[in-house]
Amino acid sequence: MHIATSSDNIDISSEKKTEEIARKIQKKIKVGDVIFLYGEMGVGKTTFIKYLINHFEKNSNIRLSEVMSPTFNLLNEYKIKDIQINHYDLYRLKEKRDLEDLNLFGDSDKLITLIEWPQIIDKKPENLIEFLFKYSDDYKKRFLQIKGLSVN
């Protein structure tokens, strides 16, 4: 289990900064981790996930995937050598009972689970890392705060 830590606001206003933090985080997360990604639409959650998955692929010397949000199909799966990454987008779910068929945490010890729009989930798993994406007040900058993982 991760030590419960909380980061300051990390500036991810440019795509380059988003990629840099994704590369750093990719080196720290491991199979069994569950990551909740909170934030308004367009704040950078899926872009961050794209870079995170692509860095796993680069490190495994495999072709980079086109990572897109699974808004309509709810789940995209990525097999990267012996790592399985499940990327969920729960934006369209309105009823908690809709979560039952997804088996979100059933095999979490065998994969990395990324969940956008996790607000509908009541019971948080033990091995949780939370990413909070936010805009500045004037919407000109974007920031990331991380709870449950140190990025230093």
Coordinates of C-alpha atoms in Angstrom, one line a residue:
M1 CA 0.0 0.0 0.0
H2 CA 1.2 3.5 -0.7
I3 CA 2.0 5.9 2.0
A4 CA -0.7 8.5 2.1
T5 CA 0.9 11.6 0.7
S6 CA -0.4 14.7 -1.0
S7 CA 1.3 16.8 -3.6
D8 CA 1.1 20.5 -4.2
N9 CA -0.5 21.7 -7.3
I10 CA 1.7 20.6 -10.2
D11 CA 1.4 22.8 -13.3
I12 CA 0.3 20.8 -16.3
S13 CA -0.7 23.8 -18.5
S14 CA 1.2 22.6 -21.5
E15 CA 1.0 19.2 -23.1
K16 CA 4.8 18.9 -22.6
K17 CA 4.4 19.3 -18.8
T18 CA 1.6 16.8 -18.8
E19 CA 3.8 14.3 -20.6
E20 CA 6.7 14.9 -18.2
I21 CA 4.6 14.2 -15.1
A22 CA 3.1 11.2 -16.7
R23 CA 6.6 9.8 -17.4
K24 CA 7.6 10.4 -13.7
I25 CA 4.4 8.8 -12.4
Q26 CA 4.7 5.8 -14.8
K27 CA 8.0 4.9 -13.0
K28 CA 6.2 4.9 -9.6
I29 CA 2.9 3.1 -10.2
K30 CA 2.7 -0.7 -10.3
V31 CA 0.4 -3.6 -10.9
G32 CA -2.3 -3.5 -8.2
D33 CA -2.6 0.3 -8.2
V34 CA -6.0 1.9 -8.7
I35 CA -6.0 5.5 -9.9
F36 CA -9.1 7.7 -9.7
L37 CA -8.9 10.8 -12.0
Y38 CA -11.2 13.7 -11.0
G39 CA -11.7 16.9 -12.9
E40 CA -13.9 18.9 -15.3
M41 CA -14.3 17.9 -18.9
G42 CA -11.3 19.0 -21.0
V43 CA -8.9 19.5 -18.1
G44 CA -6.5 16.9 -19.2
K45 CA -7.4 13.5 -17.7
T46 CA -7.4 11.5 -20.9
T47 CA -4.3 13.3 -22.2
F48 CA -2.5 12.4 -19.1
I49 CA -3.6 8.8 -19.4
K50 CA -2.5 8.7 -23.0
Y51 CA 1.0 9.7 -22.0
L52 CA 1.0 7.4 -19.0
I53 CA 0.1 4.4 -21.2
N54 CA 2.5 5.4 -24.0
H55 CA 5.4 5.6 -21.5
F56 CA 4.7 2.0 -20.4
E57 CA 4.7 1.1 -24.1
K58 CA 7.9 3.0 -24.9
N59 CA 9.7 1.3 -21.9
S60 CA 8.5 -2.1 -23.3
N61 CA 9.6 -1.3 -26.8
I62 CA 6.2 -1.8 -28.3
R63 CA 4.2 0.3 -30.7
L64 CA 2.4 3.3 -29.1
S65 CA -1.4 3.0 -28.9
E66 CA -3.8 5.7 -29.8
V67 CA -5.3 6.2 -26.4
M68 CA -8.8 7.7 -26.4
S69 CA -11.4 8.1 -23.7
P70 CA -13.7 5.1 -23.4
T71 CA -16.7 7.3 -22.8
F72 CA -19.1 5.2 -24.9
N73 CA -17.8 1.7 -24.3
L74 CA -16.8 2.4 -20.7
L75 CA -13.5 0.4 -20.9
N76 CA -10.4 0.3 -23.0
E77 CA -7.9 -2.4 -22.2
Y78 CA -4.1 -2.2 -22.9
K79 CA -1.8 -5.2 -22.7
I80 CA 1.8 -4.1 -22.4
K81 CA 3.9 -7.2 -22.2
D82 CA 2.9 -8.7 -18.8
I83 CA 1.1 -5.6 -17.6
Q84 CA -2.6 -5.1 -18.1
I85 CA -4.1 -1.6 -17.9
N86 CA -7.8 -1.1 -17.7
H87 CA -9.0 2.5 -18.5
Y88 CA -12.5 3.2 -17.5
D89 CA -14.6 6.3 -18.1
L90 CA -17.7 6.3 -15.9
Y91 CA -19.1 9.7 -17.1
R92 CA -22.2 8.3 -18.6
L93 CA -23.2 6.1 -15.6
K94 CA -26.0 7.5 -13.5
E95 CA -27.0 4.5 -11.3
K96 CA -24.6 2.8 -8.9
R97 CA -26.0 -0.6 -9.9
D98 CA -24.5 0.0 -13.4
L99 CA -21.1 -0.5 -11.7
E100 CA -21.8 -4.1 -10.8
D101 CA -21.2 -5.6 -14.2
L102 CA -17.9 -3.7 -14.7
N103 CA -16.1 -5.7 -11.9
L104 CA -13.9 -2.6 -11.4
F105 CA -11.8 -4.1 -8.6
G106 CA -12.2 -7.8 -9.0
D107 CA -8.8 -8.5 -10.5
S108 CA -7.1 -5.2 -9.4
D109 CA -4.1 -7.1 -8.0
K110 CA -3.3 -8.3 -11.5
L111 CA -3.6 -5.0 -13.3
I112 CA -3.4 -1.2 -13.2
T113 CA -6.8 0.4 -13.1
L114 CA -7.4 3.9 -14.3
I115 CA -10.9 5.4 -13.7
E116 CA -12.1 8.7 -15.0
W117 CA -15.2 10.2 -13.4
P118 CA -15.1 7.9 -10.3
Q119 CA -17.5 10.0 -8.2
I120 CA -20.2 7.4 -8.6
I121 CA -18.0 4.8 -6.6
D122 CA -18.9 4.7 -2.9
K123 CA -16.3 2.2 -1.6
K124 CA -12.7 3.2 -2.4
P125 CA -10.1 0.4 -2.7
E126 CA -7.1 0.3 -0.3
N127 CA -4.5 0.7 -3.0
L128 CA -6.0 4.0 -4.3
I129 CA -4.1 6.9 -5.8
E130 CA -6.2 10.0 -6.5
F131 CA -5.4 12.6 -9.2
L132 CA -7.3 15.9 -9.0
F133 CA -7.1 17.9 -12.2
K134 CA -8.1 21.6 -11.9
Y135 CA -8.3 24.7 -14.0
S136 CA -7.0 28.0 -12.6
D137 CA -9.7 30.6 -11.9
D138 CA -9.2 32.2 -15.3
Y139 CA -9.0 28.8 -17.1
K140 CA -5.6 29.7 -18.6
K141 CA -3.7 27.1 -16.6
R142 CA -4.3 23.6 -15.5
F143 CA -3.0 21.9 -12.3
L144 CA -2.7 18.4 -10.9
Q145 CA -2.8 17.4 -7.3
I146 CA -1.9 13.8 -6.3
K147 CA -3.0 12.0 -3.2
G148 CA -1.5 8.7 -2.2
L149 CA 1.7 8.8 -4.2
S150 CA 4.8 11.0 -3.9
V151 CA 6.2 12.2 -7.2
N152 CA 9.5 13.6 -5.9

